[in-house]
mmCIF file of C-alpha atoms in Angstrom:
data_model
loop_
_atom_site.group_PDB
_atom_site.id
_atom_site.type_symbol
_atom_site.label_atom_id
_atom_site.label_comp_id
_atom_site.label_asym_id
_atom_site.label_seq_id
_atom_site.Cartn_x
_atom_site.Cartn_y
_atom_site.Cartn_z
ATOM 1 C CA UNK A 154 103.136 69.149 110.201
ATOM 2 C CA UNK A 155 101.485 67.551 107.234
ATOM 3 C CA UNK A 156 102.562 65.561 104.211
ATOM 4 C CA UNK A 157 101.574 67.242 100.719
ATOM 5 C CA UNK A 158 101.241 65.281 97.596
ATOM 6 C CA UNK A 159 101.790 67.040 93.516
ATOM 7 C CA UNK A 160 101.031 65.552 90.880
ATOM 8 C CA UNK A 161 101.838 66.055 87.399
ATOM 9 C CA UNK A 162 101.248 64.603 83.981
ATOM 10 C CA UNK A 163 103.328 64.221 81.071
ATOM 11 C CA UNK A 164 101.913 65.950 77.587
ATOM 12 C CA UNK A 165 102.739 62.994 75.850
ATOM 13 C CA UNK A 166 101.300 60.512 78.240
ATOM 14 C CA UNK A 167 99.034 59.836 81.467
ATOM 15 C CA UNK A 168 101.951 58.633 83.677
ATOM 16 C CA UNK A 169 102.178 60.735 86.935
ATOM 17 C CA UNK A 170 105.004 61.905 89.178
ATOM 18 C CA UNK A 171 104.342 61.902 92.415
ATOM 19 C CA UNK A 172 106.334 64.346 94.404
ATOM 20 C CA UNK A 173 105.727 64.783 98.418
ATOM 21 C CA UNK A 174 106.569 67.481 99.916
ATOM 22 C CA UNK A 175 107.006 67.927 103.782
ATOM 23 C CA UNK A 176 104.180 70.687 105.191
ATOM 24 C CA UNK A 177 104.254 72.917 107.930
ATOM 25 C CA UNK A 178 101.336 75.488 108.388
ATOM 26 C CA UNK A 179 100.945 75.012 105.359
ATOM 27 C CA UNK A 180 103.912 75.703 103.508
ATOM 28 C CA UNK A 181 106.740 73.725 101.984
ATOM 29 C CA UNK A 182 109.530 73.155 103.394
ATOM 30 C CA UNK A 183 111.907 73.976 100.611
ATOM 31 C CA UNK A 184 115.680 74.696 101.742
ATOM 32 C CA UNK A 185 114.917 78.777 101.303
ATOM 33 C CA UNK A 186 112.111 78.111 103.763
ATOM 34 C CA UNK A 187 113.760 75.799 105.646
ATOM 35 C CA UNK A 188 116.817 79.016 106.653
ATOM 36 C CA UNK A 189 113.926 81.362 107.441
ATOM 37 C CA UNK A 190 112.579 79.354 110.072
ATOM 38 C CA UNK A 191 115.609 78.240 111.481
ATOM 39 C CA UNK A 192 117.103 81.968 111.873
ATOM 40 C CA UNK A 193 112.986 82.689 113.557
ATOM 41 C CA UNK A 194 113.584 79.809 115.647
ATOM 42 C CA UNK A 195 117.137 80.914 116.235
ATOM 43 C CA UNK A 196 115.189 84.190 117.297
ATOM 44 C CA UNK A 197 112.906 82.250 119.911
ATOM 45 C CA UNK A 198 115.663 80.161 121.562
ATOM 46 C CA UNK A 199 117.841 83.230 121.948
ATOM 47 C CA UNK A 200 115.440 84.041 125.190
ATOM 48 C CA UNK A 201 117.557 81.260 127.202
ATOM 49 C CA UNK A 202 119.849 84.051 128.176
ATOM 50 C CA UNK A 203 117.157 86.536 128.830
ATOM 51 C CA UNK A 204 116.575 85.393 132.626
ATOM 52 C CA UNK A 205 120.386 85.386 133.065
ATOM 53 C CA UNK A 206 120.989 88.917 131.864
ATOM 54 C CA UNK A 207 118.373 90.067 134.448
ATOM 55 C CA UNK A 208 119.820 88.397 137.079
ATOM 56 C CA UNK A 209 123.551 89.142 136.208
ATOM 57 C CA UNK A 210 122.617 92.525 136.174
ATOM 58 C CA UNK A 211 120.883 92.779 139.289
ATOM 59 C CA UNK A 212 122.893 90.323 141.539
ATOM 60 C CA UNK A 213 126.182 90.611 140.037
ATOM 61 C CA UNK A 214 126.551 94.202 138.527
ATOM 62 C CA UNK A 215 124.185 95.340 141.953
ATOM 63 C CA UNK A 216 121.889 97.752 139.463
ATOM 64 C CA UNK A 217 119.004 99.038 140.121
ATOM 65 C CA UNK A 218 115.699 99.079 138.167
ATOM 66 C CA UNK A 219 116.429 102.534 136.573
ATOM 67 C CA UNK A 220 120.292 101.281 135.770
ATOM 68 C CA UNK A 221 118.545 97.624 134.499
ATOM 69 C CA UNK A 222 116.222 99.628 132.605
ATOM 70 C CA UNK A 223 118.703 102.003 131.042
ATOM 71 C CA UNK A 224 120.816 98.790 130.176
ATOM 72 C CA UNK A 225 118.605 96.244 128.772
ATOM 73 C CA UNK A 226 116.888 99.307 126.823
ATOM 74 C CA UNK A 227 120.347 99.163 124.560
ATOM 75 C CA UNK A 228 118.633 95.986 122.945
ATOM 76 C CA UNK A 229 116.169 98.018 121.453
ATOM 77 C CA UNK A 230 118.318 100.606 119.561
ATOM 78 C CA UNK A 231 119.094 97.885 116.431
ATOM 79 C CA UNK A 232 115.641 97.363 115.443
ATOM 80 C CA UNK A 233 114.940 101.602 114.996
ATOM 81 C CA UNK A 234 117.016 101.416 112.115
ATOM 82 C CA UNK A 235 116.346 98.493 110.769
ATOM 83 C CA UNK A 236 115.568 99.737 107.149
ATOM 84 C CA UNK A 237 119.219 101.193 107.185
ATOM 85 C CA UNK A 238 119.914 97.404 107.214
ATOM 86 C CA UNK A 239 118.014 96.519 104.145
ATOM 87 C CA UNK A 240 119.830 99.099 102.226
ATOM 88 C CA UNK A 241 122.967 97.828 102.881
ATOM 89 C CA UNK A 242 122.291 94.497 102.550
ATOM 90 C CA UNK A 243 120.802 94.997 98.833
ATOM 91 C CA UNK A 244 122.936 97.639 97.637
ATOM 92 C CA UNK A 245 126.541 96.055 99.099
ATOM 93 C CA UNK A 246 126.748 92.701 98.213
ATOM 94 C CA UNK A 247 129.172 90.916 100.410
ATOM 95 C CA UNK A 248 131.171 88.193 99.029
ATOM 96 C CA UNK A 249 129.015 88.469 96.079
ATOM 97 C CA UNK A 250 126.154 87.904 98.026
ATOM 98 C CA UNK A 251 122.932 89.165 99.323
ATOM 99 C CA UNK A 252 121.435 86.983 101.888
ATOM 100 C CA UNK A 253 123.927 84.315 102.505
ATOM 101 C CA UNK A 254 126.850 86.666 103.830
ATOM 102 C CA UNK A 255 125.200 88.605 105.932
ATOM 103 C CA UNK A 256 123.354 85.673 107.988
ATOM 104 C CA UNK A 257 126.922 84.230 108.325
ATOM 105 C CA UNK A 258 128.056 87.742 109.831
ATOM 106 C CA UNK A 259 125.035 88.112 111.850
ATOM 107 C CA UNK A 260 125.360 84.289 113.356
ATOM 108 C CA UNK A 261 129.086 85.459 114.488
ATOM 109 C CA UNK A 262 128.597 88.729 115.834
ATOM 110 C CA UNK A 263 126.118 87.539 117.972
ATOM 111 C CA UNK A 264 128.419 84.484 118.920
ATOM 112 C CA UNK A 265 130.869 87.056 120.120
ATOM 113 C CA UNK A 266 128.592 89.337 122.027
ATOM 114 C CA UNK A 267 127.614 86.346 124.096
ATOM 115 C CA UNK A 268 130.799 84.646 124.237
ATOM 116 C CA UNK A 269 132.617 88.431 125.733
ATOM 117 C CA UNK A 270 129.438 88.260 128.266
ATOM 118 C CA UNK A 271 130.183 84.603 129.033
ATOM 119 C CA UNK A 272 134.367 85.734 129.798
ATOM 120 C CA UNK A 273 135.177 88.781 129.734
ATOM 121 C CA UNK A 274 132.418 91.290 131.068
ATOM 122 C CA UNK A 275 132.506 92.675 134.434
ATOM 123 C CA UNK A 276 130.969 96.197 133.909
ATOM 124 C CA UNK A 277 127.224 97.502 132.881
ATOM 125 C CA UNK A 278 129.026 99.304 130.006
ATOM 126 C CA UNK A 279 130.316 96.343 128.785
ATOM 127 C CA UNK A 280 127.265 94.364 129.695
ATOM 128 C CA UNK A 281 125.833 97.395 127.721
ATOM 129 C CA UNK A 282 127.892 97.138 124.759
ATOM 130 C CA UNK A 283 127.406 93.469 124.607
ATOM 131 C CA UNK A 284 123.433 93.327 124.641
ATOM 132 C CA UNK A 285 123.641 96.055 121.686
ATOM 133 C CA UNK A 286 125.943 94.143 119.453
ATOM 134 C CA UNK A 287 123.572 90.870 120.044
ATOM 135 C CA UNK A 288 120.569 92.634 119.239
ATOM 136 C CA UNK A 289 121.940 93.927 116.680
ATOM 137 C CA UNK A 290 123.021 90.624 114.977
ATOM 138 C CA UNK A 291 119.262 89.612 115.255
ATOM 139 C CA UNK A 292 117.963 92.600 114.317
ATOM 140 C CA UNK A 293 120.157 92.428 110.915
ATOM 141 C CA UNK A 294 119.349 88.824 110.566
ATOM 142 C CA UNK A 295 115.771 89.481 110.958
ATOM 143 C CA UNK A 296 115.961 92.119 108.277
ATOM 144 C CA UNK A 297 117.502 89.508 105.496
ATOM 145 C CA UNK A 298 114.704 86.639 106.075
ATOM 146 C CA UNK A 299 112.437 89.173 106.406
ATOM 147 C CA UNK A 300 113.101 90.794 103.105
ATOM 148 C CA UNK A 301 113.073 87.237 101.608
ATOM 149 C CA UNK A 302 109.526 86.544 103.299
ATOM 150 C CA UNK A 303 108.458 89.262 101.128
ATOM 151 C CA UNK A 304 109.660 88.068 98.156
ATOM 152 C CA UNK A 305 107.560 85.141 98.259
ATOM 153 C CA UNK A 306 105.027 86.720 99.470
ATOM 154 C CA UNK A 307 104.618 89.608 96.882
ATOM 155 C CA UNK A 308 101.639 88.589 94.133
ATOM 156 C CA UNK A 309 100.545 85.734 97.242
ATOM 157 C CA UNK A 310 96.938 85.559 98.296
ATOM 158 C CA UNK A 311 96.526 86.639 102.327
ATOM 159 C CA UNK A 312 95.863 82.551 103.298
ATOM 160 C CA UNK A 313 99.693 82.031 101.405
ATOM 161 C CA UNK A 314 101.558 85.185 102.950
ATOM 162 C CA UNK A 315 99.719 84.136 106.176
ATOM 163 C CA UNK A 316 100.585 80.728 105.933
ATOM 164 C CA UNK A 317 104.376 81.783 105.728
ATOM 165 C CA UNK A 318 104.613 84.398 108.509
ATOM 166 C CA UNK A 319 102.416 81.768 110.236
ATOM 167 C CA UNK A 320 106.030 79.839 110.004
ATOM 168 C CA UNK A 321 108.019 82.531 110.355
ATOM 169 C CA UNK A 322 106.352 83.050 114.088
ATOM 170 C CA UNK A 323 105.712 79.401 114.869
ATOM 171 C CA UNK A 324 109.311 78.494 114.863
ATOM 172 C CA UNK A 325 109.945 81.364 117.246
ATOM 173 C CA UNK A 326 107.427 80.493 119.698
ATOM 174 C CA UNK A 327 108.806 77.043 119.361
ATOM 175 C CA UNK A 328 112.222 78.157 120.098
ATOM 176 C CA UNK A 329 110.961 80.053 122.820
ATOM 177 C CA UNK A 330 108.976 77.006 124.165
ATOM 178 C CA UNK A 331 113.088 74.837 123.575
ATOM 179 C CA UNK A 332 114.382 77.717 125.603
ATOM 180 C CA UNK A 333 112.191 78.726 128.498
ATOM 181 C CA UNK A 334 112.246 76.012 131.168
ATOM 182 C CA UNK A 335 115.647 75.501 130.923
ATOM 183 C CA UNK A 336 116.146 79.529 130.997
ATOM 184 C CA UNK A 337 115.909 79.370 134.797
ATOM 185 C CA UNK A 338 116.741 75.952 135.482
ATOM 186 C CA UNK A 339 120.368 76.296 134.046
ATOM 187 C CA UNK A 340 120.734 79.830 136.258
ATOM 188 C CA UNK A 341 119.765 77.909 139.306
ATOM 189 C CA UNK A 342 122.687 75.034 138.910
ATOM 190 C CA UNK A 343 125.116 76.412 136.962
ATOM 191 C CA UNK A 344 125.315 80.157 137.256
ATOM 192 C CA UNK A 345 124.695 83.188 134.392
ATOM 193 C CA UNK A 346 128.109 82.544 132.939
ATOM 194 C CA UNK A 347 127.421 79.412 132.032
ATOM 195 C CA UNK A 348 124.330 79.949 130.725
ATOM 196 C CA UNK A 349 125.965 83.063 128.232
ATOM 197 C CA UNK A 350 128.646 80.702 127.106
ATOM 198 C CA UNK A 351 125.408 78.196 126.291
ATOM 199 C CA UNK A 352 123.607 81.043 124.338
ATOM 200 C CA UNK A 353 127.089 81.716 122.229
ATOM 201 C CA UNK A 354 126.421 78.705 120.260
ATOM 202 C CA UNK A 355 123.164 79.117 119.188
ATOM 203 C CA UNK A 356 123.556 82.348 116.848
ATOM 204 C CA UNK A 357 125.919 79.469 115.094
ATOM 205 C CA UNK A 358 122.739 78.109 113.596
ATOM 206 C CA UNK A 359 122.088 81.183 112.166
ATOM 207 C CA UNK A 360 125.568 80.890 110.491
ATOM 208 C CA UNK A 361 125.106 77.180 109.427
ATOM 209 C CA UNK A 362 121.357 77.808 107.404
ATOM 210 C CA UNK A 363 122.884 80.234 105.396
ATOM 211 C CA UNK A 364 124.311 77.789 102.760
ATOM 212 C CA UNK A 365 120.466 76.577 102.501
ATOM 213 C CA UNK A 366 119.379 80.114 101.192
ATOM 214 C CA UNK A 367 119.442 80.156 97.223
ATOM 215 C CA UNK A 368 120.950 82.695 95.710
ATOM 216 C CA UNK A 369 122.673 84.232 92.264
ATOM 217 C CA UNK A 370 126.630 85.174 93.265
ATOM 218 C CA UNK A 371 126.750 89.208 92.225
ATOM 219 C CA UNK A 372 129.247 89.017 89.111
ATOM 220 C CA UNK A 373 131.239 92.420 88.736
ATOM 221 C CA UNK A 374 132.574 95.382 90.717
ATOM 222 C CA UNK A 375 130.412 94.899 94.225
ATOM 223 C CA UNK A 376 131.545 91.147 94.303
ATOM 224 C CA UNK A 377 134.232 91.568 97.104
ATOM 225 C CA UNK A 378 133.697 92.182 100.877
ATOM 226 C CA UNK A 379 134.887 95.945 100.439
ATOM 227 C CA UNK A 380 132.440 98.287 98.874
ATOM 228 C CA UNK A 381 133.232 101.571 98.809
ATOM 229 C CA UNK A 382 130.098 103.406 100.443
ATOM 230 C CA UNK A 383 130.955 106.581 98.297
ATOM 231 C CA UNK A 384 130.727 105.579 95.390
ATOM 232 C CA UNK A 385 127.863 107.077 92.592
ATOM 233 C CA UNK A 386 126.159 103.466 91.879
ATOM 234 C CA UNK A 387 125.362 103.226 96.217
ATOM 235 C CA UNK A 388 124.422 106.608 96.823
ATOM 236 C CA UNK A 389 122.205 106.319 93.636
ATOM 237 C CA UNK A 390 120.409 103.227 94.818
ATOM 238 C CA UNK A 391 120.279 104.356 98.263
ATOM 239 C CA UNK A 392 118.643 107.618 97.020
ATOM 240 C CA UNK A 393 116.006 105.662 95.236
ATOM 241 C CA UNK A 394 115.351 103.202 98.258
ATOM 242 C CA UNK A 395 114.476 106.086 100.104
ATOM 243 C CA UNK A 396 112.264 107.798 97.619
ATOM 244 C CA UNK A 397 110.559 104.498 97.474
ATOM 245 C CA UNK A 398 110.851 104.265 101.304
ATOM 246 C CA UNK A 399 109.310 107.760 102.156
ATOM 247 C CA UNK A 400 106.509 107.049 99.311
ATOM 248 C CA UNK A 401 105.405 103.970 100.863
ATOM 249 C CA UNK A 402 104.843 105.596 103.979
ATOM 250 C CA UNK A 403 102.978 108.705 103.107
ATOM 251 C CA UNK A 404 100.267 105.990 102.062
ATOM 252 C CA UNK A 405 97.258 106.163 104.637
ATOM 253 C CA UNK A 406 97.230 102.389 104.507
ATOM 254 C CA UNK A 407 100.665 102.350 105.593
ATOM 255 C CA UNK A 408 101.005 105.592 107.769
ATOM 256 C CA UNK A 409 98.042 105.486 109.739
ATOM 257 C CA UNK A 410 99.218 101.423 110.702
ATOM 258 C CA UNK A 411 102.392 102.927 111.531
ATOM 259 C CA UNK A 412 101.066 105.907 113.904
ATOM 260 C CA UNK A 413 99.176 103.439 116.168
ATOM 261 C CA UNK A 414 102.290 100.725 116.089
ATOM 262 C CA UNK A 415 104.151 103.726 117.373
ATOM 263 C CA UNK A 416 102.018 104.812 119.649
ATOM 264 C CA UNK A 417 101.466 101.459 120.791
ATOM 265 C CA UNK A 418 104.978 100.437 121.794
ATOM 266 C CA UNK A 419 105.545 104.393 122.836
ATOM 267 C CA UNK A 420 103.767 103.457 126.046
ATOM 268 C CA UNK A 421 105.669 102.896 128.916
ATOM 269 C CA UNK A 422 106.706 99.674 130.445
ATOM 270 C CA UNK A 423 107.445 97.841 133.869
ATOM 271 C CA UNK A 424 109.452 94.712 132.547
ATOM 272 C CA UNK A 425 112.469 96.211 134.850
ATOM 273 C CA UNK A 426 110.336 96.815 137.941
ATOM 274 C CA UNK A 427 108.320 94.242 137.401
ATOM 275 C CA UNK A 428 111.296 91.806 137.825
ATOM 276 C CA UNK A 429 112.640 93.337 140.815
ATOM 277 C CA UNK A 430 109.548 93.055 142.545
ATOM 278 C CA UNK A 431 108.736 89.216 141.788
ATOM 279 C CA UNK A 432 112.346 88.717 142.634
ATOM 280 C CA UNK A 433 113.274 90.103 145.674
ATOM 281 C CA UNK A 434 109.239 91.151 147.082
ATOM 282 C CA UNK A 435 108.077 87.874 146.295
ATOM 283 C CA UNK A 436 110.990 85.582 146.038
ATOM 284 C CA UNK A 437 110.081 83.996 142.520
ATOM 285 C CA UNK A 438 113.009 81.640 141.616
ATOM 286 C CA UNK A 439 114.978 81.971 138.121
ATOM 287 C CA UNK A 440 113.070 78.004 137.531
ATOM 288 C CA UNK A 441 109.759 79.523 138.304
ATOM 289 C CA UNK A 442 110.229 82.123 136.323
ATOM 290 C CA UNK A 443 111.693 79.922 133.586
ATOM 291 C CA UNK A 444 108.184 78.094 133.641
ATOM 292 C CA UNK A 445 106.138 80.989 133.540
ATOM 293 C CA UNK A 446 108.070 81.909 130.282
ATOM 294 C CA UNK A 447 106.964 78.366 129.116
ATOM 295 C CA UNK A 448 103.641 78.918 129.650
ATOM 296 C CA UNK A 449 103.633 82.061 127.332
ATOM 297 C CA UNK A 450 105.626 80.892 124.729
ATOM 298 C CA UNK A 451 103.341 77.787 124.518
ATOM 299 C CA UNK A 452 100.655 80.308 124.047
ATOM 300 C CA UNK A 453 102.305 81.883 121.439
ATOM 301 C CA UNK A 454 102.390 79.164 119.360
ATOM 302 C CA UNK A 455 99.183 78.007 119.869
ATOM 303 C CA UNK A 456 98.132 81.740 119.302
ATOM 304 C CA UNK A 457 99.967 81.002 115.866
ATOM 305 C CA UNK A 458 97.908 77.582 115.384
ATOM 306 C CA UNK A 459 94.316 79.855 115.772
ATOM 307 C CA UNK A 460 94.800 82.005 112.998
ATOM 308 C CA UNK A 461 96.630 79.247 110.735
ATOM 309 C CA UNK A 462 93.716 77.259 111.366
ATOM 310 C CA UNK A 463 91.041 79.807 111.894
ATOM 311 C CA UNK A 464 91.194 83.268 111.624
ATOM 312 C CA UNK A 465 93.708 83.460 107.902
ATOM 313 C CA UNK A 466 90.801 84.431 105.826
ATOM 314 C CA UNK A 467 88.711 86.417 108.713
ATOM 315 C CA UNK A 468 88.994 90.822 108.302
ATOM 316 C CA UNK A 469 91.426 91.990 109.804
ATOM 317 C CA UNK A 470 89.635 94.275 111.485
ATOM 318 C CA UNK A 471 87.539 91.762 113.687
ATOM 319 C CA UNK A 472 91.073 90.039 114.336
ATOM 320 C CA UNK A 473 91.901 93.259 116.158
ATOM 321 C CA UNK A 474 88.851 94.048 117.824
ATOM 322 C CA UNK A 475 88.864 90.698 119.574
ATOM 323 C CA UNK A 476 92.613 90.862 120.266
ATOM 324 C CA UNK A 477 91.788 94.124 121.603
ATOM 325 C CA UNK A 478 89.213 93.006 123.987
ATOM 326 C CA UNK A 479 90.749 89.764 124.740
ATOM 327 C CA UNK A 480 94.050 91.736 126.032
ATOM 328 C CA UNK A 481 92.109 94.281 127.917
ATOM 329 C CA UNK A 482 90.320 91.349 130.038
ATOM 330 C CA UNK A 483 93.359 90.083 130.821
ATOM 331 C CA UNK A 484 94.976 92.941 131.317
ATOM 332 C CA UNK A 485 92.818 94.274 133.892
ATOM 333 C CA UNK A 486 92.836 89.947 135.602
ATOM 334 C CA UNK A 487 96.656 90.409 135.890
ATOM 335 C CA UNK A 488 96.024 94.023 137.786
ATOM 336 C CA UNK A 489 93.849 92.448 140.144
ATOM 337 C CA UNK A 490 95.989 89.581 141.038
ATOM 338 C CA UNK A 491 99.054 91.483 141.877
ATOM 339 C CA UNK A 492 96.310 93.791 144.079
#
């Protein structure tokens, strides 16, 4: 965090205001900036239920790694549509508005997925149907402060926009840092109930920010919370989003990214396995494993400190060779301790 001082000078005159302005990687903490770190950090601190959804699952529900895997893979169904979610959100205002109404709707639907697992849940379809609606109130939240990221972004130098996403990811590694001791800790005393009902509040925040975000109410027809989805004026704009969508893809700077992100997350992974076999082969604790969380979410954010520091004006392309590298070192270290 840093203090910034502006100065500016009258045209009549050589008096000076002096206006400080809180700094954090850079970037001022204005109200509109303020909401999109809070909903990131919102984002971060979610992960206190994460430990207590594997362990409900597998001690209380009595799944096994394929049925855990099946189940926690729900969470991931949100975020494949997410630009369905930015069409919405700027072509049916809600309430008149843009941004603000939809983080309030996204803070409460994710309040109620976690308060139904807290109460009400005794199933893995339920447990099922809950993890999907909470993902998908982050996912949709993610989408709005992501789409206002951009639009301060847009016409920014790469040290600005990476200054701001620099935010964006520091408050979630700080949430995650909030959330991650006391992730296992809480589902050693209390029990995974408790910890859900916990967790219910904290979407809440997401909720409260909204009033920081400014934004112009939406004067005329679209201003209620009932927009019909056939009319000519959202099928028109949704036609053009796409156009633009589809254009911005075929783009070899933007497909060829695209291709290797997909191929990248494509590949298979052992999070499922992986937990049964530190849980029940090795007889890791939920605390331990609450501390090893710590550890990488302190990483994280002092991954986020490098390149604010660092690496903002650096190519890209030696960024990812030495990620690249870096990764497959330790990688290959994590291999050979488990052997």
């Amino acid at each position: 965090m840093e203090q910034g001082t502006s100065t500016s000078t009258s045209s009549g005159g050589s008096s000076r205001k002096k206006n400080s302005r809180l700094k954090c990687f850079g970037v001022d903490l204005s109200p509109d900036n303020v909401a999109v770190a809070m909903v990131y950090f919102v984002q971060g601190v979610l992960g206190l239920a994460r430990l207590a959804v594997s362990f409900y699952l597998k001690d209380d529900l009595h799944l096994d790694p394929a049925e855990t895997a099946v189940v926690t893979g729900f969470s991931a169904l949100p975020w494949l549509v997410k630009p369905l979610y930015g069409f919405i959100s700027d072509s049916i205002p809600l309430f008149g508005y843009r941004r603000r109404s939809y983080l309030v709707l996204s803070g409460l639907l994710g309040a109620l997925s976690w308060s139904l697992m807290a109460s009400f849940v005794d199933s893995k379809y339920g447990a099922a149907c809950c993890i999907l609606l909470g993902s998908f109130s982050v996912a949709f939240s993610d989408v709005v402060v992501d789409s206002m990221v951009v639009e301060r972004a847009r016409g920014e130098s790469q040290s600005v926009s990476g200054s701001l996403q620099s935010l964006c990811w520091g408050s979630s590694a700080f949430g995650g840092i909030v959330s991650s001791y006391f992730s296992g800790s809480l589902v050693d005393a209390y029990g995974v109930r408790f910890v859900f009902g916990v967790t219910a509040l904290l979407p809440l925040i997401t909720s409260a920010v909204a009033v920081l975000v400014k934004e112009q109410r939406v004067i005329g027809q679209a201003r209620g919370p009932n927009v019909p989805l056939g009319n000519s004026s959202f099928l028109k704009s949704s036609k053009e989003n796409i156009i633009q969508l589809w254009n911005a893809v075929r783009q070899p700077n933007v497909f060829l990214p695209t291709v290797f992100i997909f191929l990248w997350q494509a590949t298979p992974q052992s999070d499922s396995a992986m937990f049964f076999f530190t849980t029940n082969k090795l007889g890791f604790t939920p605390e331990f494993l609450g501390r090893v969380k710590l550890v990488t979410s302190v990483a994280s954010l002092a991954g986020v400190g490098l390149y604010n520091g660092f690496l903002k004006n650096v190519p890209l392309r030696k960024i990812f060779l030495a990620t690249t590298v870096t990764g497959t070192v330790l990688g290959m270290t994590q291999v050979c301790v488990l052997i």
